[in-house]
XYZ file of C-alpha atoms in Angstrom:
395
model
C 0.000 0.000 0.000
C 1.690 3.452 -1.270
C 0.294 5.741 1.224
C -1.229 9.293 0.121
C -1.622 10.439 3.815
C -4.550 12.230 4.637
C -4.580 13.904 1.296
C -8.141 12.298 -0.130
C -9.706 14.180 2.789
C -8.490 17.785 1.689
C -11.220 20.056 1.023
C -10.232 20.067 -2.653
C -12.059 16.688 -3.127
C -15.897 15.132 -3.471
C -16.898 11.982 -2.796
C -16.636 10.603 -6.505
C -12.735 11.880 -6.501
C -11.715 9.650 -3.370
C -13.957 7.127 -4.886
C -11.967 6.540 -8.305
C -8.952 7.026 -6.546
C -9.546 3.810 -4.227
C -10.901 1.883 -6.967
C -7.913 2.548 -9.324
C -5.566 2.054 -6.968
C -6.718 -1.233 -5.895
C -7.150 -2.122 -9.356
C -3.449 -1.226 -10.272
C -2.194 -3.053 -6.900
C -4.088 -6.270 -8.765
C -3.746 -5.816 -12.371
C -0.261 -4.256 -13.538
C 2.166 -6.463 -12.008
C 0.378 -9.003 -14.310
C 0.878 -6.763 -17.625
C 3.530 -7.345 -20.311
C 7.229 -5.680 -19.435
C 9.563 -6.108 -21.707
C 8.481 -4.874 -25.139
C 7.478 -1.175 -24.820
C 5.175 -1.272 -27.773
C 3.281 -4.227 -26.549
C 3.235 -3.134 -22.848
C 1.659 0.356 -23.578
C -1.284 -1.360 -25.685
C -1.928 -3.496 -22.953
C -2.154 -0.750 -20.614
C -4.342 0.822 -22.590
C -6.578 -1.893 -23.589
C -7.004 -3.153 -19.816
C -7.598 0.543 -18.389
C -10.146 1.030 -21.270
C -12.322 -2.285 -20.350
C -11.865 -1.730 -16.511
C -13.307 2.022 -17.682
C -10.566 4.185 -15.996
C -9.905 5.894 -19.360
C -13.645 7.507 -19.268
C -11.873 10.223 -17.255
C -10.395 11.124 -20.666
C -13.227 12.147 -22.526
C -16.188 13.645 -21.271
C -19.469 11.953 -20.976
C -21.516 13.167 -23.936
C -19.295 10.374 -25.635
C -18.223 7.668 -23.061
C -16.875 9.838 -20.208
C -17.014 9.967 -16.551
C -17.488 13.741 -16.628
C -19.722 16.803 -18.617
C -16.596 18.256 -19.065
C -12.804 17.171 -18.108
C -12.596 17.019 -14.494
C -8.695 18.221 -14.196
C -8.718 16.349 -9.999
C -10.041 13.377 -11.646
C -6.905 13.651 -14.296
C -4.359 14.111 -11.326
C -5.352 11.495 -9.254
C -5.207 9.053 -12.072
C -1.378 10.355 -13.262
C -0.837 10.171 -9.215
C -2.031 6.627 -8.530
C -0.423 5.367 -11.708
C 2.852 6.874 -11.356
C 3.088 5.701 -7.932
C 3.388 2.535 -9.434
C 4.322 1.371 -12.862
C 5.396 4.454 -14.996
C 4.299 3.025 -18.454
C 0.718 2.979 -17.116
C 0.304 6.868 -16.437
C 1.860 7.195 -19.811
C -0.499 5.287 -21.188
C -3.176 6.950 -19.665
C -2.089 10.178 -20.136
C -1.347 10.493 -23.564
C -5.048 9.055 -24.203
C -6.090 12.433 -22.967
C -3.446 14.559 -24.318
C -3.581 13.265 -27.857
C -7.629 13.566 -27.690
C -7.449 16.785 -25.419
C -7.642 19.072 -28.651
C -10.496 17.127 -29.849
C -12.268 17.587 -26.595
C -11.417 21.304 -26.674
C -12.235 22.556 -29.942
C -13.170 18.935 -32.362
C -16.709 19.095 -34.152
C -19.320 16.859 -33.031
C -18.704 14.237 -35.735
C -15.003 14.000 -34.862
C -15.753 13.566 -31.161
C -17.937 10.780 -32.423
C -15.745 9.010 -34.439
C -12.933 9.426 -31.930
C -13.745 10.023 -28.611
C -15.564 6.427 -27.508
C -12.478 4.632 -29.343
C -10.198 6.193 -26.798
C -12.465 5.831 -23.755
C -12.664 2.307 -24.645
C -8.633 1.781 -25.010
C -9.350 0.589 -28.291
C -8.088 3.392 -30.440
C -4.160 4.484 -28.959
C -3.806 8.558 -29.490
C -0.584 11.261 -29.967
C -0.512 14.748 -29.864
C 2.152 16.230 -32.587
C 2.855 19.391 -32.004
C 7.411 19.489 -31.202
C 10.070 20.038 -33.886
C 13.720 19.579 -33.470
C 14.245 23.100 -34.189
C 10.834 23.890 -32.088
C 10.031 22.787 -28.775
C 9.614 25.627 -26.278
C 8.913 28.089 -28.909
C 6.188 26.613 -30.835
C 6.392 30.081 -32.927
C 9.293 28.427 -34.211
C 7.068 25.787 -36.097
C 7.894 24.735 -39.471
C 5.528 21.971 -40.645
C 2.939 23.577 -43.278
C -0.528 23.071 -44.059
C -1.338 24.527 -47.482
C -4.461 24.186 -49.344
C -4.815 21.291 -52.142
C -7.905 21.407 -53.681
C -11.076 22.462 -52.391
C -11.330 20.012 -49.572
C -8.027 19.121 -48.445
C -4.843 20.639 -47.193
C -1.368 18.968 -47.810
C 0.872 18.792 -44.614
C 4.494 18.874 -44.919
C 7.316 18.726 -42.248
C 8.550 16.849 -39.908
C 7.800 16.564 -35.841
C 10.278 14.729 -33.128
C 10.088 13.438 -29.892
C 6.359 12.727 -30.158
C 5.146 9.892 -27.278
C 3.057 7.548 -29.011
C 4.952 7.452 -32.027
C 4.929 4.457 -34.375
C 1.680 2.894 -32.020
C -0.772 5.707 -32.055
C -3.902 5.327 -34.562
C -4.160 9.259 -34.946
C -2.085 12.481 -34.563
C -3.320 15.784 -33.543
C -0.868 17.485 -35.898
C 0.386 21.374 -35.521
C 1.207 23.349 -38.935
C 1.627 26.321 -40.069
C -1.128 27.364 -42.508
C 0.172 31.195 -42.061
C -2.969 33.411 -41.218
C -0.881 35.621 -39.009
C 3.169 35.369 -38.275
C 4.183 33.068 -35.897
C 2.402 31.230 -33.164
C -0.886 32.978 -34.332
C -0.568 31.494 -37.811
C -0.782 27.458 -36.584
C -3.849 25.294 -37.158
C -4.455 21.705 -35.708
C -5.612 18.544 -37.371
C -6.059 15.117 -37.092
C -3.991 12.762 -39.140
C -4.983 8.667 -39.303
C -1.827 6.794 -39.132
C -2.680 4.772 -41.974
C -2.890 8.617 -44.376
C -0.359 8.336 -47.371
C 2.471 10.318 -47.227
C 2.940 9.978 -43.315
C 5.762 7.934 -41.948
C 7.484 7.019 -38.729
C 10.733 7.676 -39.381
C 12.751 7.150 -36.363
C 12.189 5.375 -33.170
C 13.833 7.265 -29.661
C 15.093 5.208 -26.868
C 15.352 7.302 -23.877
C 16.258 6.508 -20.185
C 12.893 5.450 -18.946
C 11.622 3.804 -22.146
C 8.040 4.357 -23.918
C 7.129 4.876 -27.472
C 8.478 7.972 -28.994
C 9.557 8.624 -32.721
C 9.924 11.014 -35.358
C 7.589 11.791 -37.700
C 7.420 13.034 -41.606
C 4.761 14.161 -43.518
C 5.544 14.568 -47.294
C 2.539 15.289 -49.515
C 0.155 14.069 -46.597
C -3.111 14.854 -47.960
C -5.608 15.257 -45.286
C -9.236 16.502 -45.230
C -10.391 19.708 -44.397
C -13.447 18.063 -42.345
C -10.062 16.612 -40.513
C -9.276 20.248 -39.030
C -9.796 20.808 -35.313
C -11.201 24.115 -34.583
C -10.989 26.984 -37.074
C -8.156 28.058 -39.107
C -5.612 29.315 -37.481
C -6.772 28.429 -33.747
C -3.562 25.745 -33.492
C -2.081 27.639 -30.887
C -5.154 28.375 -28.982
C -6.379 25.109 -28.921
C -2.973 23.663 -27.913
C -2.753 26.314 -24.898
C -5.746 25.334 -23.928
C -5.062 21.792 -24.071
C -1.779 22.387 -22.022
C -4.064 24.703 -19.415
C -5.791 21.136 -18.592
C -2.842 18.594 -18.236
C 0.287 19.995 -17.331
C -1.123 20.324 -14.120
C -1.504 16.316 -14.273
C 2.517 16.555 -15.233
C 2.871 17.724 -11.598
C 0.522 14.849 -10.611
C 2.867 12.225 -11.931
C 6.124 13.582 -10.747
C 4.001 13.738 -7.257
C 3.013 9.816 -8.014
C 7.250 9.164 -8.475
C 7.613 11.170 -5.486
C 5.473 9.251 -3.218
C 6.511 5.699 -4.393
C 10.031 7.313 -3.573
C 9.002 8.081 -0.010
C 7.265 4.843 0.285
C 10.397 2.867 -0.703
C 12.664 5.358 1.830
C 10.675 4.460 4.657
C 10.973 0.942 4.297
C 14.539 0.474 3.575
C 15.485 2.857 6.548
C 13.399 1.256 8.730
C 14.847 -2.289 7.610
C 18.309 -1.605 7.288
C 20.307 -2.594 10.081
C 23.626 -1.348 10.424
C 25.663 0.277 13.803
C 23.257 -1.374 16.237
C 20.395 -0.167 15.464
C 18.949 0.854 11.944
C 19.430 3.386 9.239
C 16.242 5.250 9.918
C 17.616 5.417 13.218
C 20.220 7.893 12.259
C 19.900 12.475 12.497
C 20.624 12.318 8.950
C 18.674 10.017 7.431
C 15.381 11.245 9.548
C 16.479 14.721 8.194
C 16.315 13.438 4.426
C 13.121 11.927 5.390
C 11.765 15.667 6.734
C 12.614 17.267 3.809
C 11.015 14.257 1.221
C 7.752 14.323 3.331
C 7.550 18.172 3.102
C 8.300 18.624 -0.531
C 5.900 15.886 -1.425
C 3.352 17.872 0.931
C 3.845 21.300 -1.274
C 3.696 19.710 -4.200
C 0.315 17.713 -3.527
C -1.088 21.274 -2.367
C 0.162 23.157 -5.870
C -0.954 19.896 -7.722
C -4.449 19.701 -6.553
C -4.809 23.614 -5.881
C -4.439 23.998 -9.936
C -6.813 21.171 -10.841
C -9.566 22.750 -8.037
C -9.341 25.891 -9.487
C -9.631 24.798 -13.075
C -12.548 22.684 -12.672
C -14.244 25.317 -10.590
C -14.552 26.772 -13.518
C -11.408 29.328 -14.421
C -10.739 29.995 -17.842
C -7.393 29.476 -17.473
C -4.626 28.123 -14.739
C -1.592 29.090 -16.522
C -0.016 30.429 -13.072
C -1.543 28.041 -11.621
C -0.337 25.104 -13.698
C 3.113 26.010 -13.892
C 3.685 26.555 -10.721
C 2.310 23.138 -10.149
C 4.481 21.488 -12.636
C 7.171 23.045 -11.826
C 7.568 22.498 -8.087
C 6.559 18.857 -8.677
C 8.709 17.955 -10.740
C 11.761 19.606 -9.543
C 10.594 18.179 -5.525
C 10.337 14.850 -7.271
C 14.069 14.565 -8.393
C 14.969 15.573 -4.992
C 13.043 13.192 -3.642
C 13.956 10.409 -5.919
C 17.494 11.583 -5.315
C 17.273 11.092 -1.145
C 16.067 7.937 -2.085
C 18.165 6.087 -4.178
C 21.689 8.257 -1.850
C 20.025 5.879 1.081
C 19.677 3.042 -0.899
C 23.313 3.324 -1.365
C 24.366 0.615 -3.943
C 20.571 -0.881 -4.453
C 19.252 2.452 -5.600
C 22.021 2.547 -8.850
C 20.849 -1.210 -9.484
C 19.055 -2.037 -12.532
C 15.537 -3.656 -10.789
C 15.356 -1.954 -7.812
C 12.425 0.532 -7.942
C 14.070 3.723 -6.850
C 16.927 3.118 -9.609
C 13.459 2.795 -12.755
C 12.127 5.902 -10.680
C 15.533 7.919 -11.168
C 15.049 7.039 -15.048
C 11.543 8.158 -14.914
C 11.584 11.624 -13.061
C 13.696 13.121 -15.619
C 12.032 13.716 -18.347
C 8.929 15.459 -16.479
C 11.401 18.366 -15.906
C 11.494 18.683 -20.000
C 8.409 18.117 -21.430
C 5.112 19.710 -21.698
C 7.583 22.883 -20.864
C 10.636 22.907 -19.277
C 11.186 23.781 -15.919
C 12.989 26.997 -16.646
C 10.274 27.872 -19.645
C 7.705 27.023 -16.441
C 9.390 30.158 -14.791
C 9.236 32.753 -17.020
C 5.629 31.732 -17.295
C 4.980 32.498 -14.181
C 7.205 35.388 -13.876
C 5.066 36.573 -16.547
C 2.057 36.434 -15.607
C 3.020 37.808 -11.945
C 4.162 40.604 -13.878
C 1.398 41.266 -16.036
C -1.054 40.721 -12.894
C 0.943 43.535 -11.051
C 0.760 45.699 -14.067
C -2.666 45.557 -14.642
C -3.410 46.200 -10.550
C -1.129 49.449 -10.992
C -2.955 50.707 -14.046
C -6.544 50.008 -11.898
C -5.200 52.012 -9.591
């Protein structure tokens, strides 16, 4: 049992939130330890598949077509990415990406795309991506070079390449960002959803990275793709992927919070059954001191984690403070935490098998994507400043 404290009890949550949490994390505890390992491909559609038919992935869509909510419920999202995390890495991936490669669709798709789309994913029978990074464009998406340009009356042609998309060379559709150059750049984007099986799209390269999942590069030469296929209006692509970003990085935070707790979990145990100078290793001033700080950084970022979601589903427009300050204190507490962790594991935690060594592998790349940490600070520098401007010009 990975223990959340008294955090289900926080005023931030209703009955139905401490409800799915229990029931997904018992049916983790019984189900993923049972799932495929070894091949990433194969292990990710099997997450997907069995937290489709066990219904977990109805938090992904919302329930005009399958889902658990009227409208994305953002605590619902977190406590998913939290309970998941917390205990095979793979499976928040899976789950996440089924809501961040549909999230556009969600925000801004027609009805007849939601149809066609939507119950697919719920059901973990159709696997999604969200294609918006360039080599040459992560950070800056004004920096996008992919095009979109019109070829014939009812189709655009997409051209370009995208990198380090999750989901790559498995996913059924891509929510693809190109330039179709209504205004210059971010303003000028539009989004669109590309089948896997369209001609003129390839997977062109497959990325291994430290904690392994699908990701590839992608190329798009003469891609032909309906207009009907266009999410949102023309030249809403960086709208709709703001406002697709305003609804799960906060869930970023969540899983670095997930890591974070298995972390502690794993601490706690070793200390207190690691004997060594008469007594144990949880006995000693420094190791309780490591053990302080873990508990307390876990603590903040729980409180920045689930104070963005509230406040989203309460109704805000937008979190982006919110949101960043969330993902960024999670993620950077988590590597601290994961850090403590494997220093008192001493030789165990560099040793491929042992949990807090996978966890080490996993924590990193949450400080990258989705916005790096130190693009998550001059957001909310930003938006500190531009709140303190606008109080000084309303007197």
């Amino acid at each position: 049992m990975i223990a959340r404290g008294d955090t289900l009890d926080w005023p931030f949550f209703e009955a139905h939130h401490r409800s799915f949490a229990e029931r997904l994390s018992d049916w983790a505890d019984a189900t993923l330890p049972g799932l495929p390992h070894d091949d990433v491909d194969a292990a990710c559609r099997a997450r997907v598949r069995a937290l489709g038919e066990a219904g977990f992935l109805r938090a992904a869509v919302p329930s005009a077509h399958g889902g658990l909510h009227e409208r994305l419920d953002v605590r619902t999202l977190c406590l998913a990415r939290e309970t998941l995390a917390a205990r095979d890495g793979l499976a928040d991936f899976s789950f996440a990406m089924q809501g961040l490669g549909t999230g556009p669709i969600t925000v801004a798709g027609d009805e007849a795309m939601r149809a066609r789309i939507l119950p697919a994913v719920a059901r973990g029978e159709r696997i999604a991506a969200f294609a918006l990074s360039e080599k040459a464009a992560g950070s800056d998406v004004a920096a996008l070079a992919t095009t979109a340009t019109p070829d014939g009356a009812s189709h655009v042609r997409i051209d370009g390449e995208k990198s380090w998309i999750s989901n790559g060379g498995i996913a059924d559709h891509y929510v693809v960002f190109a330039r179709t150059g209504e205004a210059p750049g971010a303003r000028g984007l539009s989004a669109f959803l590309v089948d896997a099986d369209t001609p003129g799209f390839a997977v062109t390269e497959r990325i291994d990275v430290i904690a392994p999942h699908p990701l590839a590069s992608l190329r798009f030469e003469g891609c032909r793709v309906p207009l009907a296929n266009r999410i949102g209006g023309t030249g809403d692509g960086f709208r709709i992927a703001m406002a697709t970003l305003d609804i799960f990085r906060s869930t970023v935070g969540a899983a670095a919070l997930g890591f974070a707790r298995r972390a502690l979990h794993e601490t706690l145990a070793h200390a207190a059954g690691r004997k060594l100078f008469g007594g144990t290793l949880g006995d000693l001033q420094l190791s309780q001191a490591a053990i302080a700080d873990s508990a307390a950084e876990v603590d903040a970022a729980a409180l920045l984690v689930y104070r963005a979601a509230w406040t989203k589903d309460r109704g805000a427009a937008r979190v982006t403070r919110e949101a960043a300050l969330a993902k960024l204190v999670a993620t950077e507490n988590a590597q601290r935490v994961i850090d403590r962790a494997v220093q008192i594991h001493g030789g165990l935690g560099v040793t491929r098998g042992v949990k807090v060594e996978e966890l080490y592998r996993e924590i990193r790349a949450l400080r990258i994507y989705e916005g790096a940490s130190e693009v998550q600070k001059i957001v909310i520098a930003r938006e500190l400043l531009k709140a303190a401007g606008a109080a000084k010009d309303g007197g």
